[in-house]
Amino acid sequence: MRNRGDRRPAPGGVRSRERGSATVWAALCGLVLCTVAAGVLGLGQAVVTRHRAGAAADAAALAAADHVLRGVEEACAAARRVAAAQRASVVRCWVREEVADLTVRVRSGPYSAGVRARAGPAAATL
């Protein structure tokens, strides 16, 4: 009968100093996988924030271009309303002739994205 304090290997077995090292390696691998998963989730949230900002900027620019004939203030107010409906803010609103040029910012968690968009008639050049 073997005693726990017995340092002799069991018949046919080999006693190793690395006993239990698989648990340490498994814990380290789990930690690395969790860290990579957190990084991928963070990157995904940053990409989603950027896409939301792009969509909000496009919609706000179209709204401003639609209201440009009513004046610059009305066009920019329409852009702000559309951006606010998408939880974004208009940072810059510039209207010249029939073209609206906007910069919209979206915050989501620790990330913030700003996107510039232009809208107006296809024939308009600036």
mmCIF file with all atom_site columns, C-alpha atoms in Angstrom:
data_model
loop_
_atom_site.group_PDB
_atom_site.id
_atom_site.type_symbol
_atom_site.label_atom_id
_atom_site.label_alt_id
_atom_site.label_comp_id
_atom_site.label_asym_id
_atom_site.label_entity_id
_atom_site.label_seq_id
_atom_site.pdbx_PDB_ins_code
_atom_site.Cartn_x
_atom_site.Cartn_y
_atom_site.Cartn_z
_atom_site.occupancy
_atom_site.B_iso_or_equiv
_atom_site.pdbx_formal_charge
_atom_site.auth_seq_id
_atom_site.auth_comp_id
_atom_site.auth_asym_id
_atom_site.auth_atom_id
_atom_site.pdbx_PDB_model_num
ATOM 1   C CA . MET A 1 1   ? 0.000   0.000  0.000   1.00 0.00 ? 1   MET A CA 1
ATOM 2   C CA . ARG A 1 2   ? 1.358   3.430  -0.972  1.00 0.00 ? 2   ARG A CA 1
ATOM 3   C CA . ASN A 1 3   ? 1.554   6.266  1.431   1.00 0.00 ? 3   ASN A CA 1
ATOM 4   C CA . ARG A 1 4   ? 1.162   9.875  0.189   1.00 0.00 ? 4   ARG A CA 1
ATOM 5   C CA . GLY A 1 5   ? 4.580   10.722 1.523   1.00 0.00 ? 5   GLY A CA 1
ATOM 6   C CA . ASP A 1 6   ? 6.165   7.834  -0.334  1.00 0.00 ? 6   ASP A CA 1
ATOM 7   C CA . ARG A 1 7   ? 8.405   9.206  -3.057  1.00 0.00 ? 7   ARG A CA 1
ATOM 8   C CA . ARG A 1 8   ? 8.952   5.949  -4.804  1.00 0.00 ? 8   ARG A CA 1
ATOM 9   C CA . PRO A 1 9   ? 7.146   5.530  -8.122  1.00 0.00 ? 9   PRO A CA 1
ATOM 10  C CA . ALA A 1 10  ? 4.358   3.021  -8.254  1.00 0.00 ? 10  ALA A CA 1
ATOM 11  C CA . PRO A 1 11  ? 5.244   -0.255 -9.934  1.00 0.00 ? 11  PRO A CA 1
ATOM 12  C CA . GLY A 1 12  ? 5.196   0.343  -13.693 1.00 0.00 ? 12  GLY A CA 1
ATOM 13  C CA . GLY A 1 13  ? 4.672   4.115  -13.272 1.00 0.00 ? 13  GLY A CA 1
ATOM 14  C CA . VAL A 1 14  ? 6.921   7.142  -13.412 1.00 0.00 ? 14  VAL A CA 1
ATOM 15  C CA . ARG A 1 15  ? 6.800   9.948  -10.873 1.00 0.00 ? 15  ARG A CA 1
ATOM 16  C CA . SER A 1 16  ? 7.390   13.375 -12.382 1.00 0.00 ? 16  SER A CA 1
ATOM 17  C CA . ARG A 1 17  ? 8.134   16.809 -10.992 1.00 0.00 ? 17  ARG A CA 1
ATOM 18  C CA . GLU A 1 18  ? 5.655   18.232 -13.522 1.00 0.00 ? 18  GLU A CA 1
ATOM 19  C CA . ARG A 1 19  ? 2.675   16.652 -11.858 1.00 0.00 ? 19  ARG A CA 1
ATOM 20  C CA . GLY A 1 20  ? -0.286  19.072 -12.098 1.00 0.00 ? 20  GLY A CA 1
ATOM 21  C CA . SER A 1 21  ? 1.332   21.231 -14.771 1.00 0.00 ? 21  SER A CA 1
ATOM 22  C CA . ALA A 1 22  ? -1.518  20.469 -17.195 1.00 0.00 ? 22  ALA A CA 1
ATOM 23  C CA . THR A 1 23  ? -3.857  22.402 -14.902 1.00 0.00 ? 23  THR A CA 1
ATOM 24  C CA . VAL A 1 24  ? -1.594  25.440 -15.048 1.00 0.00 ? 24  VAL A CA 1
ATOM 25  C CA . TRP A 1 25  ? -1.342  25.220 -18.853 1.00 0.00 ? 25  TRP A CA 1
ATOM 26  C CA . ALA A 1 26  ? -5.106  24.836 -19.195 1.00 0.00 ? 26  ALA A CA 1
ATOM 27  C CA . ALA A 1 27  ? -5.675  27.888 -16.972 1.00 0.00 ? 27  ALA A CA 1
ATOM 28  C CA . LEU A 1 28  ? -3.172  29.946 -18.994 1.00 0.00 ? 28  LEU A CA 1
ATOM 29  C CA . CYS A 1 29  ? -4.769  28.871 -22.287 1.00 0.00 ? 29  CYS A CA 1
ATOM 30  C CA . GLY A 1 30  ? -8.190  29.820 -20.918 1.00 0.00 ? 30  GLY A CA 1
ATOM 31  C CA . LEU A 1 31  ? -6.875  33.225 -19.875 1.00 0.00 ? 31  LEU A CA 1
ATOM 32  C CA . VAL A 1 32  ? -5.346  33.830 -23.315 1.00 0.00 ? 32  VAL A CA 1
ATOM 33  C CA . LEU A 1 33  ? -8.584  32.819 -25.050 1.00 0.00 ? 33  LEU A CA 1
ATOM 34  C CA . CYS A 1 34  ? -10.623 35.156 -22.830 1.00 0.00 ? 34  CYS A CA 1
ATOM 35  C CA . THR A 1 35  ? -8.227  38.017 -23.565 1.00 0.00 ? 35  THR A CA 1
ATOM 36  C CA . VAL A 1 36  ? -8.430  37.415 -27.320 1.00 0.00 ? 36  VAL A CA 1
ATOM 37  C CA . ALA A 1 37  ? -12.231 37.198 -27.147 1.00 0.00 ? 37  ALA A CA 1
ATOM 38  C CA . ALA A 1 38  ? -12.398 40.508 -25.250 1.00 0.00 ? 38  ALA A CA 1
ATOM 39  C CA . GLY A 1 39  ? -10.177 42.130 -27.878 1.00 0.00 ? 39  GLY A CA 1
ATOM 40  C CA . VAL A 1 40  ? -12.327 40.825 -30.723 1.00 0.00 ? 40  VAL A CA 1
ATOM 41  C CA . LEU A 1 41  ? -15.484 42.088 -28.997 1.00 0.00 ? 41  LEU A CA 1
ATOM 42  C CA . GLY A 1 42  ? -13.901 45.509 -28.495 1.00 0.00 ? 42  GLY A CA 1
ATOM 43  C CA . LEU A 1 43  ? -12.866 45.671 -32.140 1.00 0.00 ? 43  LEU A CA 1
ATOM 44  C CA . GLY A 1 44  ? -16.374 44.653 -33.181 1.00 0.00 ? 44  GLY A CA 1
ATOM 45  C CA . GLN A 1 45  ? -17.899 47.425 -31.082 1.00 0.00 ? 45  GLN A CA 1
ATOM 46  C CA . ALA A 1 46  ? -15.528 49.970 -32.647 1.00 0.00 ? 46  ALA A CA 1
ATOM 47  C CA . VAL A 1 47  ? -16.498 48.836 -36.157 1.00 0.00 ? 47  VAL A CA 1
ATOM 48  C CA . VAL A 1 48  ? -20.215 49.000 -35.327 1.00 0.00 ? 48  VAL A CA 1
ATOM 49  C CA . THR A 1 49  ? -19.738 52.526 -33.943 1.00 0.00 ? 49  THR A CA 1
ATOM 50  C CA . ARG A 1 50  ? -18.013 53.573 -37.166 1.00 0.00 ? 50  ARG A CA 1
ATOM 51  C CA . HIS A 1 51  ? -20.812 52.120 -39.306 1.00 0.00 ? 51  HIS A CA 1
ATOM 52  C CA . ARG A 1 52  ? -23.470 53.810 -37.171 1.00 0.00 ? 52  ARG A CA 1
ATOM 53  C CA . ALA A 1 53  ? -21.662 57.118 -37.614 1.00 0.00 ? 53  ALA A CA 1
ATOM 54  C CA . GLY A 1 54  ? -21.531 56.620 -41.380 1.00 0.00 ? 54  GLY A CA 1
ATOM 55  C CA . ALA A 1 55  ? -25.223 55.818 -41.614 1.00 0.00 ? 55  ALA A CA 1
ATOM 56  C CA . ALA A 1 56  ? -26.152 58.787 -39.411 1.00 0.00 ? 56  ALA A CA 1
ATOM 57  C CA . ALA A 1 57  ? -23.950 61.132 -41.454 1.00 0.00 ? 57  ALA A CA 1
ATOM 58  C CA . ASP A 1 58  ? -25.446 59.969 -44.751 1.00 0.00 ? 58  ASP A CA 1
ATOM 59  C CA . ALA A 1 59  ? -29.015 60.329 -43.516 1.00 0.00 ? 59  ALA A CA 1
ATOM 60  C CA . ALA A 1 60  ? -28.351 63.750 -41.972 1.00 0.00 ? 60  ALA A CA 1
ATOM 61  C CA . ALA A 1 61  ? -26.659 65.004 -45.144 1.00 0.00 ? 61  ALA A CA 1
ATOM 62  C CA . LEU A 1 62  ? -29.615 63.858 -47.241 1.00 0.00 ? 62  LEU A CA 1
ATOM 63  C CA . ALA A 1 63  ? -32.013 65.609 -44.868 1.00 0.00 ? 63  ALA A CA 1
ATOM 64  C CA . ALA A 1 64  ? -29.985 68.822 -45.073 1.00 0.00 ? 64  ALA A CA 1
ATOM 65  C CA . ALA A 1 65  ? -29.819 68.650 -48.865 1.00 0.00 ? 65  ALA A CA 1
ATOM 66  C CA . ASP A 1 66  ? -33.592 68.115 -48.957 1.00 0.00 ? 66  ASP A CA 1
ATOM 67  C CA . HIS A 1 67  ? -34.151 71.303 -46.928 1.00 0.00 ? 67  HIS A CA 1
ATOM 68  C CA . VAL A 1 68  ? -31.408 73.439 -48.494 1.00 0.00 ? 68  VAL A CA 1
ATOM 69  C CA . LEU A 1 69  ? -33.875 75.555 -50.509 1.00 0.00 ? 69  LEU A CA 1
ATOM 70  C CA . ARG A 1 70  ? -35.500 76.676 -47.242 1.00 0.00 ? 70  ARG A CA 1
ATOM 71  C CA . GLY A 1 71  ? -32.231 78.179 -46.015 1.00 0.00 ? 71  GLY A CA 1
ATOM 72  C CA . VAL A 1 72  ? -29.043 77.170 -44.299 1.00 0.00 ? 72  VAL A CA 1
ATOM 73  C CA . GLU A 1 73  ? -30.509 77.253 -40.786 1.00 0.00 ? 73  GLU A CA 1
ATOM 74  C CA . GLU A 1 74  ? -33.461 75.044 -41.750 1.00 0.00 ? 74  GLU A CA 1
ATOM 75  C CA . ALA A 1 75  ? -31.163 72.609 -43.573 1.00 0.00 ? 75  ALA A CA 1
ATOM 76  C CA . CYS A 1 76  ? -28.813 72.282 -40.602 1.00 0.00 ? 76  CYS A CA 1
ATOM 77  C CA . ALA A 1 77  ? -31.762 71.979 -38.186 1.00 0.00 ? 77  ALA A CA 1
ATOM 78  C CA . ALA A 1 78  ? -33.148 69.103 -40.279 1.00 0.00 ? 78  ALA A CA 1
ATOM 79  C CA . ALA A 1 79  ? -29.725 67.436 -40.225 1.00 0.00 ? 79  ALA A CA 1
ATOM 80  C CA . ARG A 1 80  ? -29.539 67.797 -36.427 1.00 0.00 ? 80  ARG A CA 1
ATOM 81  C CA . ARG A 1 81  ? -33.009 66.269 -35.987 1.00 0.00 ? 81  ARG A CA 1
ATOM 82  C CA . VAL A 1 82  ? -32.158 63.260 -38.165 1.00 0.00 ? 82  VAL A CA 1
ATOM 83  C CA . ALA A 1 83  ? -28.795 62.766 -36.445 1.00 0.00 ? 83  ALA A CA 1
ATOM 84  C CA . ALA A 1 84  ? -30.369 63.020 -32.980 1.00 0.00 ? 84  ALA A CA 1
ATOM 85  C CA . ALA A 1 85  ? -32.928 60.365 -33.941 1.00 0.00 ? 85  ALA A CA 1
ATOM 86  C CA . GLN A 1 86  ? -29.961 58.033 -34.538 1.00 0.00 ? 86  GLN A CA 1
ATOM 87  C CA . ARG A 1 87  ? -28.225 59.015 -31.262 1.00 0.00 ? 87  ARG A CA 1
ATOM 88  C CA . ALA A 1 88  ? -25.594 61.060 -33.094 1.00 0.00 ? 88  ALA A CA 1
ATOM 89  C CA . SER A 1 89  ? -24.620 64.716 -33.074 1.00 0.00 ? 89  SER A CA 1
ATOM 90  C CA . VAL A 1 90  ? -23.815 67.081 -35.929 1.00 0.00 ? 90  VAL A CA 1
ATOM 91  C CA . VAL A 1 91  ? -20.379 68.545 -35.308 1.00 0.00 ? 91  VAL A CA 1
ATOM 92  C CA . ARG A 1 92  ? -20.213 70.655 -38.452 1.00 0.00 ? 92  ARG A CA 1
ATOM 93  C CA . CYS A 1 93  ? -22.897 71.690 -40.936 1.00 0.00 ? 93  CYS A CA 1
ATOM 94  C CA . TRP A 1 94  ? -21.865 73.568 -44.045 1.00 0.00 ? 94  TRP A CA 1
ATOM 95  C CA . VAL A 1 95  ? -24.232 74.382 -46.901 1.00 0.00 ? 95  VAL A CA 1
ATOM 96  C CA . ARG A 1 96  ? -23.140 75.954 -50.157 1.00 0.00 ? 96  ARG A CA 1
ATOM 97  C CA . GLU A 1 97  ? -25.466 76.348 -53.099 1.00 0.00 ? 97  GLU A CA 1
ATOM 98  C CA . GLU A 1 98  ? -27.370 73.046 -53.152 1.00 0.00 ? 98  GLU A CA 1
ATOM 99  C CA . VAL A 1 99  ? -24.760 70.882 -51.429 1.00 0.00 ? 99  VAL A CA 1
ATOM 100 C CA . ALA A 1 100 ? -24.801 69.992 -47.730 1.00 0.00 ? 100 ALA A CA 1
ATOM 101 C CA . ASP A 1 101 ? -21.499 68.934 -46.160 1.00 0.00 ? 101 ASP A CA 1
ATOM 102 C CA . LEU A 1 102 ? -21.692 67.541 -42.604 1.00 0.00 ? 102 LEU A CA 1
ATOM 103 C CA . THR A 1 103 ? -19.559 65.929 -39.961 1.00 0.00 ? 103 THR A CA 1
ATOM 104 C CA . VAL A 1 104 ? -21.421 63.667 -37.538 1.00 0.00 ? 104 VAL A CA 1
ATOM 105 C CA . ARG A 1 105 ? -20.095 62.099 -34.326 1.00 0.00 ? 105 ARG A CA 1
ATOM 106 C CA . VAL A 1 106 ? -21.386 58.966 -32.596 1.00 0.00 ? 106 VAL A CA 1
ATOM 107 C CA . ARG A 1 107 ? -20.330 57.736 -29.142 1.00 0.00 ? 107 ARG A CA 1
ATOM 108 C CA . SER A 1 108 ? -20.832 54.140 -28.120 1.00 0.00 ? 108 SER A CA 1
ATOM 109 C CA . GLY A 1 109 ? -19.231 52.956 -24.905 1.00 0.00 ? 109 GLY A CA 1
ATOM 110 C CA . PRO A 1 110 ? -15.563 53.935 -24.882 1.00 0.00 ? 110 PRO A CA 1
ATOM 111 C CA . TYR A 1 111 ? -15.532 54.487 -28.637 1.00 0.00 ? 111 TYR A CA 1
ATOM 112 C CA . SER A 1 112 ? -16.290 57.609 -30.651 1.00 0.00 ? 112 SER A CA 1
ATOM 113 C CA . ALA A 1 113 ? -16.422 57.935 -34.427 1.00 0.00 ? 113 ALA A CA 1
ATOM 114 C CA . GLY A 1 114 ? -16.749 60.989 -36.622 1.00 0.00 ? 114 GLY A CA 1
ATOM 115 C CA . VAL A 1 115 ? -17.755 60.760 -40.274 1.00 0.00 ? 115 VAL A CA 1
ATOM 116 C CA . ARG A 1 116 ? -18.069 63.386 -42.996 1.00 0.00 ? 116 ARG A CA 1
ATOM 117 C CA . ALA A 1 117 ? -20.841 63.134 -45.590 1.00 0.00 ? 117 ALA A CA 1
ATOM 118 C CA . ARG A 1 118 ? -21.959 65.262 -48.528 1.00 0.00 ? 118 ARG A CA 1
ATOM 119 C CA . ALA A 1 119 ? -25.276 65.305 -50.321 1.00 0.00 ? 119 ALA A CA 1
ATOM 120 C CA . GLY A 1 120 ? -26.755 67.338 -53.130 1.00 0.00 ? 120 GLY A CA 1
ATOM 121 C CA . PRO A 1 121 ? -27.631 67.148 -56.805 1.00 0.00 ? 121 PRO A CA 1
ATOM 122 C CA . ALA A 1 122 ? -25.436 64.942 -58.961 1.00 0.00 ? 122 ALA A CA 1
ATOM 123 C CA . ALA A 1 123 ? -24.526 67.883 -61.202 1.00 0.00 ? 123 ALA A CA 1
ATOM 124 C CA . ALA A 1 124 ? -23.325 70.061 -58.309 1.00 0.00 ? 124 ALA A CA 1
ATOM 125 C CA . THR A 1 125 ? -19.564 70.527 -58.053 1.00 0.00 ? 125 THR A CA 1
ATOM 126 C CA . LEU A 1 126 ? -17.587 72.252 -55.325 1.00 0.00 ? 126 LEU A CA 1
#
